[in-house]
PDB file of C-alpha atoms in Angstrom:
ATOM      1  CA  UNK L   1     184.959 -81.427 -93.288  1.00 49.00           C
ATOM      2  CA  UNK L   2     183.648 -80.242 -89.916  1.00 60.00           C
ATOM      3  CA  UNK L   3     180.520 -78.371 -91.002  1.00 58.00           C
ATOM      4  CA  UNK L   4     180.624 -76.090 -87.959  1.00 84.00           C
ATOM      5  CA  UNK L   5     183.804 -74.325 -89.110  1.00 95.00           C
ATOM      6  CA  UNK L   6     183.140 -71.001 -90.868  1.00 96.00           C
ATOM      7  CA  UNK L   7     184.758 -70.031 -94.152  1.00 97.00           C
ATOM      8  CA  UNK L   8     188.454 -69.485 -93.472  1.00 98.00           C
ATOM      9  CA  UNK L   9     189.521 -68.406 -96.950  1.00 97.00           C
ATOM     10  CA  UNK L  10     192.555 -66.142 -96.701  1.00 97.00           C
ATOM     11  CA  UNK L  11     193.319 -67.126 -93.098  1.00 98.00           C
ATOM     12  CA  UNK L  12     196.682 -68.500 -91.955  1.00 98.00           C
ATOM     13  CA  UNK L  13     196.610 -71.258 -89.344  1.00 98.00           C
ATOM     14  CA  UNK L  14     199.491 -72.986 -87.578  1.00 98.00           C
ATOM     15  CA  UNK L  15     198.854 -76.444 -86.125  1.00 97.00           C
ATOM     16  CA  UNK L  16     201.394 -78.512 -84.220  1.00 96.00           C
ATOM     17  CA  UNK L  17     201.072 -82.229 -83.663  1.00 92.00           C
ATOM     18  CA  UNK L  18     199.222 -82.402 -86.975  1.00 88.00           C
ATOM     19  CA  UNK L  19     200.372 -85.892 -87.908  1.00 84.00           C
ATOM     20  CA  UNK L  20     198.762 -87.507 -84.848  1.00 78.00           C
ATOM     21  CA  UNK L  21     195.204 -88.769 -84.595  1.00 80.00           C
ATOM     22  CA  UNK L  22     193.424 -85.611 -83.457  1.00 86.00           C
ATOM     23  CA  UNK L  23     195.908 -83.207 -85.049  1.00 89.00           C
ATOM     24  CA  UNK L  24     195.430 -84.718 -88.493  1.00 90.00           C
ATOM     25  CA  UNK L  25     191.727 -84.030 -88.319  1.00 91.00           C
ATOM     26  CA  UNK L  26     192.194 -80.474 -87.028  1.00 94.00           C
ATOM     27  CA  UNK L  27     194.614 -79.630 -89.844  1.00 94.00           C
ATOM     28  CA  UNK L  28     192.486 -81.280 -92.533  1.00 93.00           C
ATOM     29  CA  UNK L  29     189.315 -79.556 -91.355  1.00 94.00           C
ATOM     30  CA  UNK L  30     190.975 -76.141 -91.369  1.00 96.00           C
ATOM     31  CA  UNK L  31     192.393 -76.683 -94.866  1.00 95.00           C
ATOM     32  CA  UNK L  32     189.027 -77.808 -96.202  1.00 93.00           C
ATOM     33  CA  UNK L  33     187.428 -74.709 -94.650  1.00 96.00           C
ATOM     34  CA  UNK L  34     189.720 -72.593 -96.841  1.00 96.00           C
ATOM     35  CA  UNK L  35     192.626 -71.813 -94.517  1.00 97.00           C
ATOM     36  CA  UNK L  36     196.285 -72.026 -95.472  1.00 97.00           C
ATOM     37  CA  UNK L  37     197.653 -74.347 -92.783  1.00 97.00           C
ATOM     38  CA  UNK L  38     201.248 -74.572 -91.619  1.00 96.00           C
ATOM     39  CA  UNK L  39     202.024 -77.795 -89.782  1.00 94.00           C
ATOM     40  CA  UNK L  40     205.101 -78.960 -87.925  1.00 91.00           C
ATOM     41  CA  UNK L  41     206.080 -82.619 -88.186  1.00 86.00           C
ATOM     42  CA  UNK L  42     209.002 -84.677 -86.970  1.00 85.00           C
ATOM     43  CA  UNK L  43     208.006 -87.534 -89.274  1.00 82.00           C
ATOM     44  CA  UNK L  44     207.711 -86.258 -92.843  1.00 77.00           C
ATOM     45  CA  UNK L  45     206.289 -89.568 -94.070  1.00 80.00           C
ATOM     46  CA  UNK L  46     203.307 -89.081 -91.789  1.00 82.00           C
ATOM     47  CA  UNK L  47     203.017 -85.538 -93.112  1.00 83.00           C
ATOM     48  CA  UNK L  48     202.736 -86.993 -96.605  1.00 83.00           C
ATOM     49  CA  UNK L  49     199.908 -89.174 -95.332  1.00 84.00           C
ATOM     50  CA  UNK L  50     198.149 -86.061 -94.045  1.00 86.00           C
ATOM     51  CA  UNK L  51     198.481 -84.421 -97.450  1.00 86.00           C
ATOM     52  CA  UNK L  52     196.992 -87.529 -99.075  1.00 86.00           C
ATOM     53  CA  UNK L  53     194.148 -87.506 -96.549  1.00 83.00           C
ATOM     54  CA  UNK L  54     193.245 -83.938 -97.487  1.00 89.00           C
ATOM     55  CA  UNK L  55     193.441 -84.643-101.206  1.00 86.00           C
ATOM     56  CA  UNK L  56     194.043 -82.230-104.056  1.00 83.00           C
ATOM     57  CA  UNK L  57     193.648 -79.400-104.760  1.00 85.00           C
ATOM     58  CA  UNK L  58     193.049 -78.471-101.098  1.00 87.00           C
ATOM     59  CA  UNK L  59     196.377 -80.027-100.068  1.00 86.00           C
ATOM     60  CA  UNK L  60     198.113 -77.175-101.898  1.00 91.00           C
ATOM     61  CA  UNK L  61     197.138 -75.048 -98.898  1.00 94.00           C
ATOM     62  CA  UNK L  62     199.123 -77.265 -96.524  1.00 94.00           C
ATOM     63  CA  UNK L  63     202.745 -76.455 -95.662  1.00 93.00           C
ATOM     64  CA  UNK L  64     204.865 -78.848 -93.627  1.00 92.00           C
ATOM     65  CA  UNK L  65     207.898 -77.785 -91.610  1.00 94.00           C
ATOM     66  CA  UNK L  66     210.144 -80.638 -90.496  1.00 91.00           C
ATOM     67  CA  UNK L  67     211.108 -80.165 -86.849  1.00 94.00           C
ATOM     68  CA  UNK L  68     211.372 -81.818 -83.459  1.00 95.00           C
ATOM     69  CA  UNK L  69     209.540 -79.443 -81.143  1.00 97.00           C
ATOM     70  CA  UNK L  70     211.174 -80.908 -78.034  1.00 97.00           C
ATOM     71  CA  UNK L  71     214.362 -79.123 -79.146  1.00 98.00           C
ATOM     72  CA  UNK L  72     214.792 -75.415 -78.448  1.00 98.00           C
ATOM     73  CA  UNK L  73     216.718 -74.870 -81.690  1.00 98.00           C
ATOM     74  CA  UNK L  74     213.922 -76.474 -83.727  1.00 98.00           C
ATOM     75  CA  UNK L  75     211.242 -74.352 -82.064  1.00 98.00           C
ATOM     76  CA  UNK L  76     213.254 -71.213 -82.840  1.00 98.00           C
ATOM     77  CA  UNK L  77     213.952 -72.318 -86.422  1.00 98.00           C
ATOM     78  CA  UNK L  78     210.296 -73.220 -86.972  1.00 98.00           C
ATOM     79  CA  UNK L  79     209.167 -69.802 -85.774  1.00 98.00           C
ATOM     80  CA  UNK L  80     211.716 -68.103 -88.046  1.00 98.00           C
ATOM     81  CA  UNK L  81     210.509 -70.096 -91.066  1.00 98.00           C
ATOM     82  CA  UNK L  82     206.916 -69.108 -90.353  1.00 98.00           C
ATOM     83  CA  UNK L  83     207.902 -65.473 -89.833  1.00 98.00           C
ATOM     84  CA  UNK L  84     209.735 -65.462 -93.159  1.00 98.00           C
ATOM     85  CA  UNK L  85     206.653 -66.773 -94.979  1.00 97.00           C
ATOM     86  CA  UNK L  86     203.750 -65.061 -93.231  1.00 98.00           C
ATOM     87  CA  UNK L  87     203.359 -61.569 -91.809  1.00 97.00           C
ATOM     88  CA  UNK L  88     200.213 -62.475 -89.911  1.00 98.00           C
ATOM     89  CA  UNK L  89     198.683 -65.558 -88.303  1.00 98.00           C
ATOM     90  CA  UNK L  90     194.984 -65.929 -87.541  1.00 98.00           C
ATOM     91  CA  UNK L  91     194.928 -69.282 -85.741  1.00 98.00           C
ATOM     92  CA  UNK L  92     197.542 -71.116 -83.681  1.00 98.00           C
ATOM     93  CA  UNK L  93     196.616 -74.522 -82.269  1.00 98.00           C
ATOM     94  CA  UNK L  94     199.331 -75.900 -80.012  1.00 98.00           C
ATOM     95  CA  UNK L  95     198.354 -79.547 -80.170  1.00 95.00           C
ATOM     96  CA  UNK L  96     201.754 -81.293 -80.053  1.00 93.00           C
ATOM     97  CA  UNK L  97     202.223 -83.473 -77.007  1.00 92.00           C
ATOM     98  CA  UNK L  98     203.199 -86.886 -75.724  1.00 91.00           C
ATOM     99  CA  UNK L  99     203.344 -88.983 -72.576  1.00 90.00           C
ATOM    100  CA  UNK L 100     206.653 -90.569 -71.618  1.00 94.00           C
ATOM    101  CA  UNK L 101     206.533 -93.648 -69.393  1.00 91.00           C
ATOM    102  CA  UNK L 102     210.160 -93.245 -68.327  1.00 96.00           C
ATOM    103  CA  UNK L 103     212.255 -90.251 -67.364  1.00 98.00           C
ATOM    104  CA  UNK L 104     213.848 -88.716 -70.452  1.00 98.00           C
ATOM    105  CA  UNK L 105     215.469 -85.376 -71.133  1.00 98.00           C
ATOM    106  CA  UNK L 106     215.548 -83.345 -74.314  1.00 98.00           C
ATOM    107  CA  UNK L 107     218.650 -82.299 -76.228  1.00 97.00           C
ATOM    108  CA  UNK L 108     218.591 -79.179 -74.044  1.00 98.00           C
ATOM    109  CA  UNK L 109     218.518 -81.127 -70.756  1.00 98.00           C
ATOM    110  CA  UNK L 110     214.820 -80.443 -70.080  1.00 98.00           C
ATOM    111  CA  UNK L 111     212.519 -83.265 -68.956  1.00 98.00           C
ATOM    112  CA  UNK L 112     210.591 -84.337 -72.056  1.00 98.00           C
ATOM    113  CA  UNK L 113     207.069 -83.594 -70.843  1.00 98.00           C
ATOM    114  CA  UNK L 114     208.077 -80.012 -70.119  1.00 98.00           C
ATOM    115  CA  UNK L 115     210.087 -79.724 -73.342  1.00 98.00           C
ATOM    116  CA  UNK L 116     207.346 -80.964 -75.666  1.00 98.00           C
ATOM    117  CA  UNK L 117     204.061 -80.519 -73.805  1.00 97.00           C
ATOM    118  CA  UNK L 118     204.849 -77.052 -72.460  1.00 98.00           C
ATOM    119  CA  UNK L 119     207.851 -75.300 -74.000  1.00 98.00           C
ATOM    120  CA  UNK L 120     206.883 -76.004 -77.622  1.00 98.00           C
ATOM    121  CA  UNK L 121     203.587 -74.167 -77.135  1.00 98.00           C
ATOM    122  CA  UNK L 122     205.102 -71.363 -75.081  1.00 98.00           C
ATOM    123  CA  UNK L 123     207.956 -70.915 -77.548  1.00 98.00           C
ATOM    124  CA  UNK L 124     205.824 -70.709 -80.682  1.00 98.00           C
ATOM    125  CA  UNK L 125     203.308 -68.398 -79.038  1.00 98.00           C
ATOM    126  CA  UNK L 126     205.951 -65.911 -77.893  1.00 98.00           C
ATOM    127  CA  UNK L 127     208.293 -66.174 -80.890  1.00 98.00           C
ATOM    128  CA  UNK L 128     205.355 -65.588 -83.255  1.00 98.00           C
ATOM    129  CA  UNK L 129     204.184 -62.626 -81.192  1.00 97.00           C
ATOM    130  CA  UNK L 130     204.148 -60.049 -84.001  1.00 98.00           C
ATOM    131  CA  UNK L 131     202.217 -62.013 -86.667  1.00 98.00           C
ATOM    132  CA  UNK L 132     199.782 -63.197 -83.993  1.00 98.00           C
ATOM    133  CA  UNK L 133     199.113 -59.575 -83.046  1.00 98.00           C
ATOM    134  CA  UNK L 134     198.755 -58.539 -86.685  1.00 98.00           C
ATOM    135  CA  UNK L 135     196.265 -61.338 -87.320  1.00 98.00           C
ATOM    136  CA  UNK L 136     194.371 -60.804 -84.041  1.00 98.00           C
ATOM    137  CA  UNK L 137     194.891 -64.509 -83.679  1.00 98.00           C
ATOM    138  CA  UNK L 138     193.008 -67.090 -81.715  1.00 98.00           C
ATOM    139  CA  UNK L 139     195.451 -69.344 -79.866  1.00 98.00           C
ATOM    140  CA  UNK L 140     194.293 -72.708 -78.538  1.00 98.00           C
ATOM    141  CA  UNK L 141     196.494 -74.752 -76.222  1.00 98.00           C
ATOM    142  CA  UNK L 142     195.436 -78.393 -76.085  1.00 96.00           C
ATOM    143  CA  UNK L 143     195.822 -79.396 -72.445  1.00 95.00           C
ATOM    144  CA  UNK L 144     194.530 -82.268 -70.328  1.00 93.00           C
ATOM    145  CA  UNK L 145     192.263 -82.382 -67.313  1.00 92.00           C
ATOM    146  CA  UNK L 146     194.887 -84.505 -65.597  1.00 93.00           C
ATOM    147  CA  UNK L 147     196.028 -81.108 -64.315  1.00 97.00           C
ATOM    148  CA  UNK L 148     192.925 -81.144 -62.074  1.00 96.00           C
ATOM    149  CA  UNK L 149     193.387 -84.721 -60.921  1.00 94.00           C
ATOM    150  CA  UNK L 150     196.573 -86.739 -61.255  1.00 93.00           C
ATOM    151  CA  UNK L 151     195.040 -89.988 -60.009  1.00 85.00           C
ATOM    152  CA  UNK L 152     195.106 -92.632 -62.732  1.00 76.00           C
ATOM    153  CA  UNK L 153     192.253 -94.593 -61.148  1.00 72.00           C
ATOM    154  CA  UNK L 154     189.497 -92.368 -59.767  1.00 72.00           C
ATOM    155  CA  UNK L 155     187.290 -94.793 -57.875  1.00 68.00           C
ATOM    156  CA  UNK L 156     187.322 -93.103 -54.484  1.00 72.00           C
ATOM    157  CA  UNK L 157     188.789 -90.164 -52.640  1.00 82.00           C
ATOM    158  CA  UNK L 158     189.282 -86.542 -53.573  1.00 91.00           C
ATOM    159  CA  UNK L 159     190.894 -85.231 -56.765  1.00 92.00           C
ATOM    160  CA  UNK L 160     194.645 -84.688 -56.525  1.00 95.00           C
ATOM    161  CA  UNK L 161     195.540 -81.634 -58.668  1.00 96.00           C
ATOM    162  CA  UNK L 162     198.931 -81.265 -60.306  1.00 97.00           C
ATOM    163  CA  UNK L 163     201.418 -79.140 -58.398  1.00 98.00           C
ATOM    164  CA  UNK L 164     203.704 -76.350 -59.571  1.00 98.00           C
ATOM    165  CA  UNK L 165     206.083 -75.046 -56.932  1.00 97.00           C
ATOM    166  CA  UNK L 166     208.647 -72.723 -58.520  1.00 98.00           C
ATOM    167  CA  UNK L 167     210.111 -71.396 -55.280  1.00 95.00           C
ATOM    168  CA  UNK L 168     213.867 -71.842 -55.438  1.00 94.00           C
ATOM    169  CA  UNK L 169     213.752 -73.094 -59.036  1.00 97.00           C
ATOM    170  CA  UNK L 170     216.459 -71.423 -61.115  1.00 97.00           C
ATOM    171  CA  UNK L 171     216.102 -73.409 -64.323  1.00 97.00           C
ATOM    172  CA  UNK L 172     213.305 -75.405 -65.937  1.00 98.00           C
ATOM    173  CA  UNK L 173     215.716 -78.357 -66.077  1.00 98.00           C
ATOM    174  CA  UNK L 174     215.148 -78.726 -62.330  1.00 98.00           C
ATOM    175  CA  UNK L 175     211.482 -79.652 -62.786  1.00 98.00           C
ATOM    176  CA  UNK L 176     210.297 -83.270 -63.071  1.00 98.00           C
ATOM    177  CA  UNK L 177     213.670 -84.683 -61.917  1.00 97.00           C
ATOM    178  CA  UNK L 178     214.629 -88.339 -62.263  1.00 98.00           C
ATOM    179  CA  UNK L 179     214.490 -88.886 -58.508  1.00 97.00           C
ATOM    180  CA  UNK L 180     210.945 -89.862 -57.600  1.00 95.00           C
ATOM    181  CA  UNK L 181     209.787 -89.473 -61.206  1.00 97.00           C
ATOM    182  CA  UNK L 182     206.072 -90.178 -61.628  1.00 95.00           C
ATOM    183  CA  UNK L 183     205.229 -90.027 -65.361  1.00 93.00           C
ATOM    184  CA  UNK L 184     201.513 -89.302 -65.008  1.00 91.00           C
ATOM    185  CA  UNK L 185     202.182 -86.443 -62.588  1.00 96.00           C
ATOM    186  CA  UNK L 186     205.000 -85.113 -64.779  1.00 97.00           C
ATOM    187  CA  UNK L 187     202.640 -85.059 -67.767  1.00 96.00           C
ATOM    188  CA  UNK L 188     199.940 -83.285 -65.735  1.00 96.00           C
ATOM    189  CA  UNK L 189     202.452 -80.712 -64.441  1.00 98.00           C
ATOM    190  CA  UNK L 190     203.519 -79.831 -67.984  1.00 98.00           C
ATOM    191  CA  UNK L 191     199.881 -79.320 -68.966  1.00 98.00           C
ATOM    192  CA  UNK L 192     199.360 -77.182 -65.860  1.00 98.00           C
ATOM    193  CA  UNK L 193     202.352 -75.083 -66.912  1.00 98.00           C
ATOM    194  CA  UNK L 194     200.797 -74.577 -70.353  1.00 98.00           C
ATOM    195  CA  UNK L 195     197.559 -73.314 -68.836  1.00 98.00           C
ATOM    196  CA  UNK L 196     199.332 -71.149 -66.241  1.00 98.00           C
ATOM    197  CA  UNK L 197     201.541 -69.419 -68.821  1.00 98.00           C
ATOM    198  CA  UNK L 198     198.548 -69.125 -71.149  1.00 98.00           C
ATOM    199  CA  UNK L 199     196.595 -67.122 -68.608  1.00 98.00           C
ATOM    200  CA  UNK L 200     199.469 -64.650 -68.252  1.00 98.00           C
ATOM    201  CA  UNK L 201     200.069 -64.379 -72.001  1.00 98.00           C
ATOM    202  CA  UNK L 202     196.355 -63.913 -72.639  1.00 98.00           C
ATOM    203  CA  UNK L 203     196.405 -60.849 -70.425  1.00 97.00           C
ATOM    204  CA  UNK L 204     199.544 -59.477 -72.112  1.00 97.00           C
ATOM    205  CA  UNK L 205     198.194 -59.883 -75.666  1.00 98.00           C
ATOM    206  CA  UNK L 206     194.549 -58.960 -75.121  1.00 98.00           C
ATOM    207  CA  UNK L 207     195.000 -55.298 -76.050  1.00 97.00           C
ATOM    208  CA  UNK L 208     195.953 -56.333 -79.603  1.00 98.00           C
ATOM    209  CA  UNK L 209     192.962 -58.613 -80.039  1.00 98.00           C
ATOM    210  CA  UNK L 210     194.810 -61.909 -79.535  1.00 98.00           C
ATOM    211  CA  UNK L 211     192.939 -64.532 -77.528  1.00 98.00           C
ATOM    212  CA  UNK L 212     194.542 -67.486 -75.753  1.00 98.00           C
ATOM    213  CA  UNK L 213     192.458 -70.301 -74.335  1.00 98.00           C
ATOM    214  CA  UNK L 214     193.206 -73.840 -73.193  1.00 98.00           C
ATOM    215  CA  UNK L 215     191.222 -76.961 -73.877  1.00 95.00           C
ATOM    216  CA  UNK L 216     190.806 -80.464 -72.529  1.00 93.00           C
ATOM    217  CA  UNK L 217     189.298 -82.162 -75.590  1.00 90.00           C
ATOM    218  CA  UNK L 218     187.858 -85.030 -73.565  1.00 76.00           C
ATOM    219  CA  UNK L 219     189.194 -88.539 -73.134  1.00 65.00           C
ATOM    220  CA  UNK L 220     190.168 -89.186 -76.730  1.00 53.00           C
ATOM    221  CA  UNK L 221     191.327 -92.582 -77.992  1.00 48.00           C
ATOM    222  CA  UNK L 222     194.879 -91.622 -78.999  1.00 55.00           C
ATOM    223  CA  UNK L 223     198.307 -93.172 -78.500  1.00 55.00           C
ATOM    224  CA  UNK L 224     198.758 -90.982 -75.397  1.00 54.00           C
ATOM    225  CA  UNK L 225     195.759 -92.685 -73.801  1.00 53.00           C
ATOM    226  CA  UNK L 226     197.320 -96.087 -74.482  1.00 54.00           C
ATOM    227  CA  UNK L 227     200.312 -95.000 -72.397  1.00 57.00           C
ATOM    228  CA  UNK L 228     198.124 -93.664 -69.599  1.00 55.00           C
ATOM    229  CA  UNK L 229     196.039 -96.810 -69.073  1.00 53.00           C
ATOM    230  CA  UNK L 230     197.211 -98.428 -65.800  1.00 57.00           C
ATOM    231  CA  UNK L 231     198.991-101.784 -66.281  1.00 60.00           C
ATOM    232  CA  UNK L 232     196.226-103.738 -64.512  1.00 57.00           C
ATOM    233  CA  UNK L 233     193.667-102.462 -67.017  1.00 54.00           C
ATOM    234  CA  UNK L 234     195.705-102.939 -70.198  1.00 56.00           C
ATOM    235  CA  UNK L 235     194.139-106.320 -71.025  1.00 55.00           C
ATOM    236  CA  UNK L 236     190.891-104.349 -71.374  1.00 51.00           C
ATOM    237  CA  UNK L 237     192.489-101.691 -73.612  1.00 52.00           C
ATOM    238  CA  UNK L 238     190.256-102.332 -76.620  1.00 52.00           C
ATOM    239  CA  UNK L 239     187.080-102.125 -74.526  1.00 47.00           C
ATOM    240  CA  UNK L 240     188.316 -98.968 -72.775  1.00 46.00           C
ATOM    241  CA  UNK L 241     189.131 -97.265 -76.083  1.00 44.00           C
ATOM    242  CA  UNK L 242     185.619 -97.999 -77.353  1.00 48.00           C
ATOM    243  CA  UNK L 243     184.203 -95.978 -74.453  1.00 48.00           C
ATOM    244  CA  UNK L 244     186.320 -92.929 -75.323  1.00 57.00           C
ATOM    245  CA  UNK L 245     185.774 -90.100 -77.750  1.00 66.00           C
ATOM    246  CA  UNK L 246     187.037 -90.517 -81.280  1.00 76.00           C
ATOM    247  CA  UNK L 247     189.842 -88.225 -82.494  1.00 74.00           C
ATOM    248  CA  UNK L 248     187.237 -86.488 -84.697  1.00 80.00           C
ATOM    249  CA  UNK L 249     185.099 -85.673 -81.652  1.00 82.00           C
ATOM    250  CA  UNK L 250     188.109 -84.271 -79.803  1.00 81.00           C
ATOM    251  CA  UNK L 251     189.121 -82.238 -82.842  1.00 88.00           C
ATOM    252  CA  UNK L 252     185.680 -80.624 -83.036  1.00 91.00           C
ATOM    253  CA  UNK L 253     186.133 -79.001 -79.624  1.00 92.00           C
ATOM    254  CA  UNK L 254     189.541 -77.613 -80.613  1.00 94.00           C
ATOM    255  CA  UNK L 255     188.411 -76.177 -83.936  1.00 96.00           C
ATOM    256  CA  UNK L 256     185.318 -74.675 -82.324  1.00 95.00           C
ATOM    257  CA  UNK L 257     187.446 -72.793 -79.814  1.00 96.00           C
ATOM    258  CA  UNK L 258     189.676 -71.569 -82.647  1.00 97.00           C
ATOM    259  CA  UNK L 259     186.980 -70.536 -85.129  1.00 98.00           C
ATOM    260  CA  UNK L 260     183.486 -70.152 -83.640  1.00 97.00           C
ATOM    261  CA  UNK L 261     182.377 -66.521 -84.209  1.00 96.00           C
ATOM    262  CA  UNK L 262     180.144 -66.788 -81.157  1.00 95.00           C
ATOM    263  CA  UNK L 263     183.081 -66.891 -78.763  1.00 96.00           C
ATOM    264  CA  UNK L 264     185.346 -64.423 -80.544  1.00 96.00           C
ATOM    265  CA  UNK L 265     187.086 -62.191 -78.020  1.00 96.00           C
ATOM    266  CA  UNK L 266     186.860 -64.718 -75.198  1.00 97.00           C
ATOM    267  CA  UNK L 267     190.315 -65.159 -73.674  1.00 98.00           C
ATOM    268  CA  UNK L 268     192.176 -66.514 -70.675  1.00 98.00           C
ATOM    269  CA  UNK L 269     189.761 -69.424 -70.204  1.00 98.00           C
ATOM    270  CA  UNK L 270     189.982 -73.182 -69.789  1.00 98.00           C
ATOM    271  CA  UNK L 271     187.443 -75.514 -71.356  1.00 97.00           C
ATOM    272  CA  UNK L 272     186.625 -79.129 -70.651  1.00 94.00           C
ATOM    273  CA  UNK L 273     185.398 -79.981 -74.128  1.00 91.00           C
ATOM    274  CA  UNK L 274     182.837 -77.218 -74.799  1.00 90.00           C
ATOM    275  CA  UNK L 275     182.215 -76.242 -71.179  1.00 94.00           C
ATOM    276  CA  UNK L 276     184.235 -73.554 -69.424  1.00 97.00           C
ATOM    277  CA  UNK L 277     185.870 -75.054 -66.369  1.00 97.00           C
ATOM    278  CA  UNK L 278     188.323 -74.319 -63.568  1.00 97.00           C
ATOM    279  CA  UNK L 279     191.993 -75.095 -63.001  1.00 98.00           C
ATOM    280  CA  UNK L 280     194.047 -75.361 -59.777  1.00 98.00           C
ATOM    281  CA  UNK L 281     194.472 -72.114 -57.814  1.00 98.00           C
ATOM    282  CA  UNK L 282     198.234 -72.078 -58.465  1.00 98.00           C
ATOM    283  CA  UNK L 283     197.552 -71.521 -62.175  1.00 98.00           C
ATOM    284  CA  UNK L 284     195.951 -68.150 -61.328  1.00 98.00           C
ATOM    285  CA  UNK L 285     198.669 -67.066 -58.885  1.00 98.00           C
ATOM    286  CA  UNK L 286     200.410 -63.938 -60.289  1.00 98.00           C
ATOM    287  CA  UNK L 287     203.725 -64.791 -58.609  1.00 98.00           C
ATOM    288  CA  UNK L 288     203.758 -68.287 -60.121  1.00 98.00           C
ATOM    289  CA  UNK L 289     202.770 -66.945 -63.526  1.00 98.00           C
ATOM    290  CA  UNK L 290     205.508 -64.319 -63.488  1.00 98.00           C
ATOM    291  CA  UNK L 291     208.169 -66.776 -62.336  1.00 98.00           C
ATOM    292  CA  UNK L 292     207.141 -69.311 -64.979  1.00 98.00           C
ATOM    293  CA  UNK L 293     207.323 -66.729 -67.761  1.00 98.00           C
ATOM    294  CA  UNK L 294     210.734 -65.573 -66.550  1.00 98.00           C
ATOM    295  CA  UNK L 295     212.122 -69.124 -66.521  1.00 98.00           C
ATOM    296  CA  UNK L 296     210.630 -69.812 -69.951  1.00 98.00           C
ATOM    297  CA  UNK L 297     211.995 -66.609 -71.455  1.00 98.00           C
ATOM    298  CA  UNK L 298     215.424 -67.483 -70.081  1.00 97.00           C
ATOM    299  CA  UNK L 299     215.248 -70.906 -71.712  1.00 97.00           C
ATOM    300  CA  UNK L 300     214.717 -69.420 -75.164  1.00 97.00           C
ATOM    301  CA  UNK L 301     217.293 -66.695 -74.600  1.00 93.00           C
ATOM    302  CA  UNK L 302     220.000 -69.249 -73.787  1.00 77.00           C
TER     303      UNK L 302
END
């Protein structure tokens, strides 16, 4: 167990992406700290592996909801299941995410980075609004610092932040189109959307004691990183992975942001590991924030 996590006995935590490398560790650490953890998994066999990793009797405090969070209907159904079981939530860690090397759309016609890396987090946060308020929850959105620099190889030149131009956009399905699709930039844009919406939601929920912060956990050796390594460097993949953080190190930053009593009440911030950092100016633009929330609300109202 991560020794820095305080006693969470009696607390309800929701963790998405909990069958992946970093997510498994986050969920297991929270369970072992005493929390009752609700996870969402597309692959139930991997969820069984998580339960075995935790071991009994602690695994009795782990619930698994089978769902594909790239689908609007599954996000809504997941939120309803959680609402039926729990009247308050104390921790929500939106960790689910993936990188897609080719242009793909979800069952709802939304580009997959936006569907999974953004809308899953937005949907659960807003659909679980009432229990989050009751629990004065701490919400952590796992992002990526690619939003500050979309260059895959950063040997020279200035950073190239992700862009988010919503002028004239009437539907989220219009973002990250197939024409001119650049997977790394599409991934970074979805993470930028998560942070941008998070800032606005943090302001809206602050009066009820809910905090929402975003986190870049560092360059963690996960399957996403394998996809992001440029083709020319893939023969050196093993060496590159050895230079990265382990999933356990990345998980520590996420659980700290969700549980550390020393930063309770801190909201609307972005952290690069444990250091507060900045995000592109567009993420703080009130007009962009409002338009993004409107488009996202419309998606879930459809």
